[in-house]
Structure formats: C-alpha cells, structure tokens
mmCIF file with all atom_site columns, C-alpha atoms in Angstrom:
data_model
loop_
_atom_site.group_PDB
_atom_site.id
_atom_site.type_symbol
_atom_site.label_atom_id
_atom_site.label_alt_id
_atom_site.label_comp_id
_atom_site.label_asym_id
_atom_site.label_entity_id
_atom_site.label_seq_id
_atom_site.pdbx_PDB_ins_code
_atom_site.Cartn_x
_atom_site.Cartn_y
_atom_site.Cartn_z
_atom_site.occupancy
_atom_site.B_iso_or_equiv
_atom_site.pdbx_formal_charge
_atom_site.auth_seq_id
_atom_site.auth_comp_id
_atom_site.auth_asym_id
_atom_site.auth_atom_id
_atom_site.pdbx_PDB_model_num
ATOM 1  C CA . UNK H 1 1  ? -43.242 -46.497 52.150 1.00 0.00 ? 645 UNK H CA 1
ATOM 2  C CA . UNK H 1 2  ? -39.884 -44.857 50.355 1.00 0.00 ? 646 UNK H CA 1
ATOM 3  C CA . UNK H 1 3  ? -36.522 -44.383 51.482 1.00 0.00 ? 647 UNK H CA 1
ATOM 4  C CA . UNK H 1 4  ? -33.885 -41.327 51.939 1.00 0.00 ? 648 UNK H CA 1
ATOM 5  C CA . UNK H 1 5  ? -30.687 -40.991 52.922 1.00 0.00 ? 649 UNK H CA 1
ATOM 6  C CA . UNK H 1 6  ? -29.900 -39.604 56.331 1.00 0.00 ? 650 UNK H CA 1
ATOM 7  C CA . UNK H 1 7  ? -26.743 -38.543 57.154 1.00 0.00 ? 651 UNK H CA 1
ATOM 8  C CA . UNK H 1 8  ? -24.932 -38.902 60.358 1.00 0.00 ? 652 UNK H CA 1
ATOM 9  C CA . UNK H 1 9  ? -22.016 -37.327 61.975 1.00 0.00 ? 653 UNK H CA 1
ATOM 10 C CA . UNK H 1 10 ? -19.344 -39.357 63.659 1.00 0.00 ? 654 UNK H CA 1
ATOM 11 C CA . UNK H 1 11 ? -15.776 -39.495 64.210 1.00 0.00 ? 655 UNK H CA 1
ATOM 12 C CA . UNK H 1 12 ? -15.101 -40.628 60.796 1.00 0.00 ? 656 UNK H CA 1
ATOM 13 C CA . UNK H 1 13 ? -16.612 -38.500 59.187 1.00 0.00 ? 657 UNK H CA 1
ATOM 14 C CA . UNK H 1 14 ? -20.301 -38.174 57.543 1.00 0.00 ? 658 UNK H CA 1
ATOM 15 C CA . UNK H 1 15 ? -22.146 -41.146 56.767 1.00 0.00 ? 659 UNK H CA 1
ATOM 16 C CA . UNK H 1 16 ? -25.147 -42.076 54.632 1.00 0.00 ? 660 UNK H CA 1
ATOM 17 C CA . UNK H 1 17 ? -27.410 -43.869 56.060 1.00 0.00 ? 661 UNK H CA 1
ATOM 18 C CA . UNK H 1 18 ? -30.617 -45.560 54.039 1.00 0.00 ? 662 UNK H CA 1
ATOM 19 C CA . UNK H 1 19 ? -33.649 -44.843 56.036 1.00 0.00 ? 663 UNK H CA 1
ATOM 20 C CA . UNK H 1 20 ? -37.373 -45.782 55.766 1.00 0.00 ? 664 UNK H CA 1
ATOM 21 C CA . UNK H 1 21 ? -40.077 -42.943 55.771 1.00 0.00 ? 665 UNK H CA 1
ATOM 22 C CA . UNK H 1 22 ? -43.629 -42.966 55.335 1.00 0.00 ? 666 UNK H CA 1
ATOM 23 C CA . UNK H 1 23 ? -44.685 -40.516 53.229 1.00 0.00 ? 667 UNK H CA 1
ATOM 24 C CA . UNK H 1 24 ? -47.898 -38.175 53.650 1.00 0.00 ? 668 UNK H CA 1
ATOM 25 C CA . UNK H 1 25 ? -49.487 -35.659 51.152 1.00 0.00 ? 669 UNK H CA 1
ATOM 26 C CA . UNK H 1 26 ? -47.591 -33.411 48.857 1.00 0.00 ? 670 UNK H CA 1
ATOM 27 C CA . UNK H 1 27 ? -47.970 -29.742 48.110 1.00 0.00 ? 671 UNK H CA 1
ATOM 28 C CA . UNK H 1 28 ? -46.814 -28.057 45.063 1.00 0.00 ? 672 UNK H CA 1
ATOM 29 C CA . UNK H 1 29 ? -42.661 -29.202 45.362 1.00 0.00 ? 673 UNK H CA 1
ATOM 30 C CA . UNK H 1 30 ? -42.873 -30.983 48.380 1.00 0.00 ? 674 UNK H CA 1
ATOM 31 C CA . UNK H 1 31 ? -43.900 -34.004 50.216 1.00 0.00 ? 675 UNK H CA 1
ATOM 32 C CA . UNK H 1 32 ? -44.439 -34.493 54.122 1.00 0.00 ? 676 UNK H CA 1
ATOM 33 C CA . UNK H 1 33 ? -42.930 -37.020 55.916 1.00 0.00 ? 677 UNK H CA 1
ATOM 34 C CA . UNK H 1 34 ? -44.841 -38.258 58.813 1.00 0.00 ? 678 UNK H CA 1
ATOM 35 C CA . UNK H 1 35 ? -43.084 -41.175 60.355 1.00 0.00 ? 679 UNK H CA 1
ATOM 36 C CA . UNK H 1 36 ? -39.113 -42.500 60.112 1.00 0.00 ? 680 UNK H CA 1
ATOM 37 C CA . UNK H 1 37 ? -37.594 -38.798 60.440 1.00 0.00 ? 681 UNK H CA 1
ATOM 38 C CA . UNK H 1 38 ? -36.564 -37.213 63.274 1.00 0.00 ? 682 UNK H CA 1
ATOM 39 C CA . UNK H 1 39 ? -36.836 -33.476 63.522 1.00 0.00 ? 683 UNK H CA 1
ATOM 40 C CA . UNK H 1 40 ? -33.086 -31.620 62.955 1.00 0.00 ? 684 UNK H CA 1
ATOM 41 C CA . UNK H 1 41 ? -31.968 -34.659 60.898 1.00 0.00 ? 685 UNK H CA 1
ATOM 42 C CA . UNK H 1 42 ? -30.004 -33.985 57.893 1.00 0.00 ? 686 UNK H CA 1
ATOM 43 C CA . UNK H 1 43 ? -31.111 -36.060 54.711 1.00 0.00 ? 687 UNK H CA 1
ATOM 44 C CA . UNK H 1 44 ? -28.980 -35.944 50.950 1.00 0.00 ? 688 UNK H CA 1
ATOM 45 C CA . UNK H 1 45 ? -30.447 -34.463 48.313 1.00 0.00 ? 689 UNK H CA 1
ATOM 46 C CA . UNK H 1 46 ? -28.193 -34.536 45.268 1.00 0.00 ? 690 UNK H CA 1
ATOM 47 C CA . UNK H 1 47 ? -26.088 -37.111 43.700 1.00 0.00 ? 691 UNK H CA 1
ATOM 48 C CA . UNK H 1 48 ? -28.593 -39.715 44.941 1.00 0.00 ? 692 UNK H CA 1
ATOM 49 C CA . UNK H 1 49 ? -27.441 -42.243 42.338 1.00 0.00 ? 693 UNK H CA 1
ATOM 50 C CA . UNK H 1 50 ? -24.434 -42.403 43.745 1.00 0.00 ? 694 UNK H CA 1
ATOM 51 C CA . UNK H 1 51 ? -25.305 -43.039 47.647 1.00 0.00 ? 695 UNK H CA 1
ATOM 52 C CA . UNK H 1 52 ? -25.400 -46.020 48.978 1.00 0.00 ? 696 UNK H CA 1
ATOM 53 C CA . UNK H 1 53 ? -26.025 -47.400 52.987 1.00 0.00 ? 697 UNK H CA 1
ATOM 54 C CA . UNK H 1 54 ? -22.682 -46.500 55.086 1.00 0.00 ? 698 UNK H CA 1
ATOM 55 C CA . UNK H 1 55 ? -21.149 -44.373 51.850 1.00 0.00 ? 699 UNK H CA 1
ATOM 56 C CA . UNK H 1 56 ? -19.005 -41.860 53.211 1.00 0.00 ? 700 UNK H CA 1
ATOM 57 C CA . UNK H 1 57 ? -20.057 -38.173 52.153 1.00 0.00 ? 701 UNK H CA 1
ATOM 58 C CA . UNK H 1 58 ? -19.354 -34.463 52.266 1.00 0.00 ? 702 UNK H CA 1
ATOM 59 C CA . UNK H 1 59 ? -21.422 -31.749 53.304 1.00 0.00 ? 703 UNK H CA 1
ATOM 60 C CA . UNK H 1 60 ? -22.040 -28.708 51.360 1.00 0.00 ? 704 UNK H CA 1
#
C-alpha cells in the first residue's frame, strides 16, 4: 500500500488529509490507483515534504 494526500473542502478552509491507496500497474508517468480514492477527489501534488495529516493548504 502507499499514501497521498487528499484534500478536503470545509468551512475552514482546505485541508490535507493522509489517505491510504492501493496502488495498481503503472504506465509510462503514471500509476493507477485501484482502491482508497474516490472518483472527483482532489489529491496534492507538490510541496509534499511539507504536508502533513490536517495541514491547512491552498489551492492553485
């Protein structure tokens, strides 16, 4: 299994939320994600290092 960040939307804001995903094959630059993600969710995907579980964040 791995772990991403999803973020959710609430009246505080957007938060980060550590998830667990199983991961399926890959192809070229990407990897599928067959169970722990929900379709239309939002996940991070920069300044990982600095995330953390209920870390406030900004959209861009």
């Amino acid at each position: 299994s791995s772990s991403i960040y999803v973020i959710e939307s609430g009246n505080n804001g957007d938060t980060a939320r550590l998830r667990v995903v199983q991961r399926g094959g890959e192809e070229d630059d990407r990897v599928r994600i067959i169970s722990g993600l929900n379709g239309g969710e939002t996940i991070a995907t920069s300044n990982l290092d600095q995330l953390y579980d209920g870390a406030k964040v900004v959209r861009r």
